Short mmCIF file of C-alpha atoms in Angstrom, two decimals:
data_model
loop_
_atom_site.label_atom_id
_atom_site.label_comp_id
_atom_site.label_asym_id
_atom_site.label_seq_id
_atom_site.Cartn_x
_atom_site.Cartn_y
_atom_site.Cartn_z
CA UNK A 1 6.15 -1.44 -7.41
CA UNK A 2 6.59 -1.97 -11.18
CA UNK A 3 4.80 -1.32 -14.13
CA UNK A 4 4.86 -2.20 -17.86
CA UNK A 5 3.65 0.27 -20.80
CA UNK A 6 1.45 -1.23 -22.78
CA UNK A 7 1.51 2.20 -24.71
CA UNK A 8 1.70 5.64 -23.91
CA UNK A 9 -1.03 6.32 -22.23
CA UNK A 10 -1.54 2.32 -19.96
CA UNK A 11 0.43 0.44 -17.84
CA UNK A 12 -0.15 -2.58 -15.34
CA UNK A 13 1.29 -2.42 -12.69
CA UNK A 14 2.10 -4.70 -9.68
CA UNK A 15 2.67 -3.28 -5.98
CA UNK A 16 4.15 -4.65 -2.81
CA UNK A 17 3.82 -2.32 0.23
CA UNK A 18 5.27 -3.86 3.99
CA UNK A 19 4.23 -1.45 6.95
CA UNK A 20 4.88 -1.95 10.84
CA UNK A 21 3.45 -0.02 13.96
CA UNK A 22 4.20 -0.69 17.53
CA UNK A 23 3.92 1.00 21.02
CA UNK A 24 0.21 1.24 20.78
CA UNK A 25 -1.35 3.96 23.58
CA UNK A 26 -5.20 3.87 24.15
CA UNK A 27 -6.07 6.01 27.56
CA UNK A 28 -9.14 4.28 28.03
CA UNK A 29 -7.79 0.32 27.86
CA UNK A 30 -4.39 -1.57 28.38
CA UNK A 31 -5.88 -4.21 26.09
CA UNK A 32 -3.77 -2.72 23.00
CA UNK A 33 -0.88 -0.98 24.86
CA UNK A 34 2.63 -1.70 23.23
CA UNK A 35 0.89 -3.68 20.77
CA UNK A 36 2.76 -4.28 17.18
CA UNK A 37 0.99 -4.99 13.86
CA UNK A 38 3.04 -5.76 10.84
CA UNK A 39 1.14 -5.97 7.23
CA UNK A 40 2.28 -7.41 3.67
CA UNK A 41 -0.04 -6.68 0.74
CA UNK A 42 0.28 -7.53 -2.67
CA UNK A 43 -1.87 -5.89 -5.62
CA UNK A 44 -2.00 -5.71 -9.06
CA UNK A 45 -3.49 -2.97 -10.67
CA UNK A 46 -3.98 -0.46 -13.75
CA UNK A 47 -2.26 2.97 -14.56
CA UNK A 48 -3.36 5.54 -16.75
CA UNK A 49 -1.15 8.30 -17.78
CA UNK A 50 -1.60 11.15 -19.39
CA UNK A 51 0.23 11.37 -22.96
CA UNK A 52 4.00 12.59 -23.33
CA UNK A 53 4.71 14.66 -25.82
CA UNK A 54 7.70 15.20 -28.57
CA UNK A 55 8.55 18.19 -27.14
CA UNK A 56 8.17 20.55 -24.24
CA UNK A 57 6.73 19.99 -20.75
CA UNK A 58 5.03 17.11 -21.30
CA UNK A 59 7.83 15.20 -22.91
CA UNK A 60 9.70 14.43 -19.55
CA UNK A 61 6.83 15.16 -17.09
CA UNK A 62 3.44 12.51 -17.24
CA UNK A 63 0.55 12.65 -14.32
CA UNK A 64 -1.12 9.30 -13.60
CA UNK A 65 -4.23 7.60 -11.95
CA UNK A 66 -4.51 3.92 -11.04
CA UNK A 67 -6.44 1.57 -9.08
CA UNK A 68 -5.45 -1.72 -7.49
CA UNK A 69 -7.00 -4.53 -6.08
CA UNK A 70 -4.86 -7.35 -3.58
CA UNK A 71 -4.80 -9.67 -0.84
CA UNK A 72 -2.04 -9.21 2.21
CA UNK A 73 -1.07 -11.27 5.59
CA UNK A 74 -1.47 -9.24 9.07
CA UNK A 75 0.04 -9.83 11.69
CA UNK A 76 -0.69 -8.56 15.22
CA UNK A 77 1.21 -9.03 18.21
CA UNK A 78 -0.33 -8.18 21.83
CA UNK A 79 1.60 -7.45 24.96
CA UNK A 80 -1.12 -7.85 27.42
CA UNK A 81 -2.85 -10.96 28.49
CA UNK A 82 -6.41 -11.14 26.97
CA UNK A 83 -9.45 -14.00 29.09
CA UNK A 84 -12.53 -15.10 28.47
CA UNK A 85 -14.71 -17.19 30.29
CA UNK A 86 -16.01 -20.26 28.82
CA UNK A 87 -18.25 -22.42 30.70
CA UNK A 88 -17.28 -21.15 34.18
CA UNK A 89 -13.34 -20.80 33.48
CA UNK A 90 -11.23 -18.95 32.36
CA UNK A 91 -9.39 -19.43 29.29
CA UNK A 92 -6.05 -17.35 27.37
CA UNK A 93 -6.49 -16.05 24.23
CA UNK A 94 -3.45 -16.16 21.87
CA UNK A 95 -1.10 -13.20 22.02
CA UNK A 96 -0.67 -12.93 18.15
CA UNK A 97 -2.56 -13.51 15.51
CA UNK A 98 -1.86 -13.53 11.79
CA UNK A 99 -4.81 -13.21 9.46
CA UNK A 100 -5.18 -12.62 5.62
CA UNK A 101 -7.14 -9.38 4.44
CA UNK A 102 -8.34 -7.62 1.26
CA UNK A 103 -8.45 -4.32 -0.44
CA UNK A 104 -8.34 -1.96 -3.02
CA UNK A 105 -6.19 0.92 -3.49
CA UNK A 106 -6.45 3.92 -5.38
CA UNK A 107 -3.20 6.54 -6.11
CA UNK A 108 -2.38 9.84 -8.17
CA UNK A 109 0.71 10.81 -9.11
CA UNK A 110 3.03 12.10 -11.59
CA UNK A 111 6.67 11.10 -13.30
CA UNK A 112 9.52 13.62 -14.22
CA UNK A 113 11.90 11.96 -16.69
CA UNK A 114 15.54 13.43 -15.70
CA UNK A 115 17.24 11.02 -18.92
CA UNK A 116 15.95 8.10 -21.01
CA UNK A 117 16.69 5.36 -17.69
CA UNK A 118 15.96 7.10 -14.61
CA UNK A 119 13.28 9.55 -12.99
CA UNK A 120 11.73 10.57 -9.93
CA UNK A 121 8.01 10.18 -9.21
CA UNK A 122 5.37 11.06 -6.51
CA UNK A 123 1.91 10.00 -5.47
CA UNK A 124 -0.70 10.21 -3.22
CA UNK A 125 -2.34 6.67 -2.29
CA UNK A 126 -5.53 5.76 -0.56
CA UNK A 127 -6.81 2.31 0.66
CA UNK A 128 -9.60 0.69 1.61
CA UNK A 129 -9.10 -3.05 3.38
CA UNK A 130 -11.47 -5.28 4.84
CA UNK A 131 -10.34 -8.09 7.75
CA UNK A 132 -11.94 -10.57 9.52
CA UNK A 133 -9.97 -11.54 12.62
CA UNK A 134 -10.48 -11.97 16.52
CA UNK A 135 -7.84 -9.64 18.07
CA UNK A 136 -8.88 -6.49 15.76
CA UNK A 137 -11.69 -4.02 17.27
CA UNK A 138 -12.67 -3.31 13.41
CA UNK A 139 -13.61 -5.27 10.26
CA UNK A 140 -12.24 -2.61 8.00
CA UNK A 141 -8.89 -0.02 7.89
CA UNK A 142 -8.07 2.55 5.75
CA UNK A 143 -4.22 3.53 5.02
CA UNK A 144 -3.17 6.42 2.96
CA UNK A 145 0.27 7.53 2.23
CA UNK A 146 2.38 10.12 0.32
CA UNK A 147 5.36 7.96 -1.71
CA UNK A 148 8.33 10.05 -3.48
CA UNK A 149 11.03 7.54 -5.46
CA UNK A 150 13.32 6.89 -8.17
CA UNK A 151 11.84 5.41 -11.40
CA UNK A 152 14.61 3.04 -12.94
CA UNK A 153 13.69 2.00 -16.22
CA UNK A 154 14.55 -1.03 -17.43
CA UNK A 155 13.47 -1.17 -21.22
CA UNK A 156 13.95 0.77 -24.00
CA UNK A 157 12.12 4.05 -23.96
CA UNK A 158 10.24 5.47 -26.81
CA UNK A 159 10.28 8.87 -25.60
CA UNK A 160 12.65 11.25 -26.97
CA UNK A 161 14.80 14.11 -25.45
CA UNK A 162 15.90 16.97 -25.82
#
């Protein structure tokens, strides 16, 4: 993800998240078993942070909110032959299918500033996607994550350090 300040306190910011899950187990159906689904979303969004100050605490540490809307690409991949019967025969459904879904995202966080280029941050993030597609039991799916990183900054900062 990225983000550019706009000033102290607002930033957009841009996000792409790739996530993968395979070997499937569902004791009541084989229908899913071993199954893979791999997802790509893209989202820009808005970030508000809480001020930095000249000195002290909050000169190198800022807490953020933000919320993001996107689009991504799913892709599911099923092991196990799926039929259904269409006028009196039966007929194979596709084994994968790769559909596009949207959502909107919404994360907390905070930044600690080690010097003036790079810094460490975590969040929390919670989504909400909706999906219209064949193979999938459910029209909607919820993901929610914990992210720690580097920060790298690539432009001048305007903070200043002790």
């Amino acid at each position: 993800s990225g983000s550019y300040h706009i000033n102290s306190w607002i930033a957009p910011v841009f996000h792409i998240s790739w996530g993968h899950a395979g070997k499937w187990a569902h004791n009541e159906s084989n229908l899913y078993e071993n199954a893979t689904v791999s997802q790509t979303f893209i989202a820009p969004g808005i970030r508000i942070y809480t001020p930095k100050a000249l000195l002290g605490f909050f000169n190198s540490v800022a807490f953020y909110a933000e919320v993001a809307a996107g689009a991504g690409q799913s892709n599911l991949s099923l092991e196990n032959p799926i039929m259904r019967i269409e006028n009196g025969e039966n007929v194979n459904i596709h084994l994968n299918e790769s559909n596009l879904y949207t959502g909107l995202q919404a994360r907390i966080g905070a930044t600690i500033d080690i010097d003036h280029t790079v810094g460490l941050h975590v969040n929390y993030t919670f989504a909400r996607n909706q999906i219209n597609a064949s193979l999938f039991n459910d029209t909607r799916f919820t993901r929610s994550y914990l992210e720690i990183g580097i920060n790298i900054k690539l432009l001048k900062s305007k903070n200043y350090y002790k």
